[in-house]
Coordinates of C-alpha atoms in Angstrom, one line a residue:
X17 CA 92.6 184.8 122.0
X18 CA 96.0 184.8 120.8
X19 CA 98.8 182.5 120.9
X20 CA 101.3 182.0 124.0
X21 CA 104.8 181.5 123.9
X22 CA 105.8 179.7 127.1
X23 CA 109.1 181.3 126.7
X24 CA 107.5 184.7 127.6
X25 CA 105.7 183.8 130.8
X26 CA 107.6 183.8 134.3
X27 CA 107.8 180.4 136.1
X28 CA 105.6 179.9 139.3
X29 CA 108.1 178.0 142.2
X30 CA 105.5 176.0 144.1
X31 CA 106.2 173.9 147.0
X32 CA 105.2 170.2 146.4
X33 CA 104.8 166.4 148.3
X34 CA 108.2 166.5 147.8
X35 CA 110.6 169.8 146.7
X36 CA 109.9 172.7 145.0
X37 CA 108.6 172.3 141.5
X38 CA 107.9 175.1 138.6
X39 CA 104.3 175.8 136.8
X40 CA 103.5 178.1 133.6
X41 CA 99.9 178.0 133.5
X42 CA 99.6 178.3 129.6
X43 CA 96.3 177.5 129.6
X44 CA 95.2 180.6 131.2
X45 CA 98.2 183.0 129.8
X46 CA 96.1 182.4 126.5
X47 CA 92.7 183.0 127.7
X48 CA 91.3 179.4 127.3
X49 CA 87.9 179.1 129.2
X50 CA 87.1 175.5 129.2
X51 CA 90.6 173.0 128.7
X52 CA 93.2 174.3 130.5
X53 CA 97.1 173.3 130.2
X54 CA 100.2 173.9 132.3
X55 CA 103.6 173.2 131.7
X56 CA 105.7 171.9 134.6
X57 CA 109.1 171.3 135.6
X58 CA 110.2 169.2 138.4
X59 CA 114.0 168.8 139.4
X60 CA 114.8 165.5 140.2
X61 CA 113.3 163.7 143.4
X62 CA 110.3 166.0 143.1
X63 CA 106.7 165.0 143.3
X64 CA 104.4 167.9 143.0
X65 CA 100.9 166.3 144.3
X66 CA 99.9 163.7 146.4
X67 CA 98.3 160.6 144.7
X68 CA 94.9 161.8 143.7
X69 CA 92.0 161.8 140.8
X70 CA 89.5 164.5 140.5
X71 CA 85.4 163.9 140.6
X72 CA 84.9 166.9 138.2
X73 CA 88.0 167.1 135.6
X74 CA 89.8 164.8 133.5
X75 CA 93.0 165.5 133.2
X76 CA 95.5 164.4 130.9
X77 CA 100.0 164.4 130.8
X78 CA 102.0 164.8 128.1
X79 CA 106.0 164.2 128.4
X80 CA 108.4 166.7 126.6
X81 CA 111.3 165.9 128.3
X82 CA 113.0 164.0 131.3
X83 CA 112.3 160.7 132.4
X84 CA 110.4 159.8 135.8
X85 CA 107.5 157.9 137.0
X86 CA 103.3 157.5 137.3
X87 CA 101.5 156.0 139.5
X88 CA 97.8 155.8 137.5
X89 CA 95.3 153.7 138.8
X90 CA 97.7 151.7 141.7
X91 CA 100.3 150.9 139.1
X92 CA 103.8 152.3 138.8
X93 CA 104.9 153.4 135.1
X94 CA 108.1 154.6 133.6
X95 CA 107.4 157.9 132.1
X96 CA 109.9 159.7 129.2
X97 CA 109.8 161.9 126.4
X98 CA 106.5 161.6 124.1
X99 CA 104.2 159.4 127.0
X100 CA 100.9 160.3 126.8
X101 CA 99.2 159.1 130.1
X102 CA 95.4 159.7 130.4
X103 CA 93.8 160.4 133.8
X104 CA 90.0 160.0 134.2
X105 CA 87.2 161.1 136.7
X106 CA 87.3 158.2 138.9
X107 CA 89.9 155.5 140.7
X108 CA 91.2 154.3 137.5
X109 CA 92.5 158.1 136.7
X110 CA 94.0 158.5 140.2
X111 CA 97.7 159.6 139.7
X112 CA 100.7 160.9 140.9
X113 CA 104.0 161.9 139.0
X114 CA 107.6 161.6 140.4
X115 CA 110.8 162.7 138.9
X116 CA 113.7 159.8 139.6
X117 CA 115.7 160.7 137.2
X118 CA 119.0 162.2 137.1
X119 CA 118.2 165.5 134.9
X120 CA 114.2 167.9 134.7
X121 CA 111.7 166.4 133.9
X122 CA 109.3 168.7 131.8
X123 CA 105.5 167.7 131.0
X124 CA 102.3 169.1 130.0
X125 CA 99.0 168.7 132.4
X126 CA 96.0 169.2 130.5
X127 CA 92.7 169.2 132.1
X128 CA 88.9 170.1 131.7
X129 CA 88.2 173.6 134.2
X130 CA 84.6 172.4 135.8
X131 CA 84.0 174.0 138.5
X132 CA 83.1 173.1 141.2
X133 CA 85.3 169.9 141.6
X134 CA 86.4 167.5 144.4
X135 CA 89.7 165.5 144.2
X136 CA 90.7 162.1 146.7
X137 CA 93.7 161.3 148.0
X138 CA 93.6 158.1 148.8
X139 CA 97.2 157.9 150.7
X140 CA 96.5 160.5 152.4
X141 CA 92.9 160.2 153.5
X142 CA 91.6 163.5 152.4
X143 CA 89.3 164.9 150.2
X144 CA 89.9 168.3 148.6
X145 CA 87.0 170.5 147.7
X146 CA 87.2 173.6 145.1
X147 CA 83.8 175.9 144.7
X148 CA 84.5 179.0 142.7
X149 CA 87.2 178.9 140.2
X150 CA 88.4 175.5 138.3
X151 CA 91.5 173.8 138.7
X152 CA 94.7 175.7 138.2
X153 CA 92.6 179.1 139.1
X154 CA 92.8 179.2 142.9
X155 CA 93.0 183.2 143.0
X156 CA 89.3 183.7 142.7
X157 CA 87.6 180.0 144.8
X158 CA 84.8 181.0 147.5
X159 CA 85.8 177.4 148.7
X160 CA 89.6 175.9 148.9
X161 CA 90.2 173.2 151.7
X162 CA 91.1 169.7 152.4
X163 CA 89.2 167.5 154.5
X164 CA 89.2 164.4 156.4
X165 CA 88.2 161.7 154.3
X166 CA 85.1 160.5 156.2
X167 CA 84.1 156.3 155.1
X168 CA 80.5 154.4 155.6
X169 CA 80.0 151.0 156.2
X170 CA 82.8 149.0 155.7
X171 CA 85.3 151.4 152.9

């Protein structure tokens, strides 16, 4: 392994919740098996994901520039430069990010890469499950899909 300069890897444009929204996966550009790290930028009104936590991975944000907003764990926080927001493997790690800001916001996802994982959207109702490659690494998954979120009992 070697290190990466982010400046010399080509943004991914990816199509999010809400706009478009760029991705360096940095993570992988250096060769890292087991933590992976991505480095995102989202023009303003952008939300990449859906409101969601992962059954597998913990995943972690770091802000490096730009202001905007988290949702983590059913509450709403301001996000700017220098917030570090942790996101565990269950309800209390469930998260989304939003840009409302006026200028790009730019921020670091960190995450373990177990594989397989399942993520919940609670919003949304689905369930997301990934066999094959972990997160970030969707070239090479056996298994990619969202489902129905199927409840017992009285959820």
């Amino acid at each position: 392994m070697e290190p990466v300069n982010e400046s010399d890897l080509d943004w991914t444009v990816r199509d999010g919740v809400e706009g478009t929204f760029k991705q360096k996966r940095l993570g992988a550009a250096a060769g890292s098996d087991d933590l992976g790290c991505s480095l995102y930028e989202l023009p303003p009104g952008t939300q990449p994901w859906s409101y969601h936590y992962h059954a597998a991975n913990e995943e972690a944000l770091y802000v490096l520039s730009g202001r905007g907003q988290v949702r983590l764990g059913g509450e709403v926080h301001a996000l700017c430069e220098g917030d570090y927001v942790p996101c565990s493997t269950d309800e209390s790690g469930a998260h989304c990010v939003v840009n409302d800001g006026d200028e790009p916001l730019r921020y670091l996802a960190i995450s373990t890469m177990n594989d397989p994982d399942v993520t919940i959207h609670p919003d949304i109702d689905k369930v997301g499950v990934y066999v094959g490659a972990p997160p970030g690494d969707s070239g090479e998954r056996t298994v990619s899909a969202f489902y129905d979120r199927e409840f017992d009992g009285d959820d």
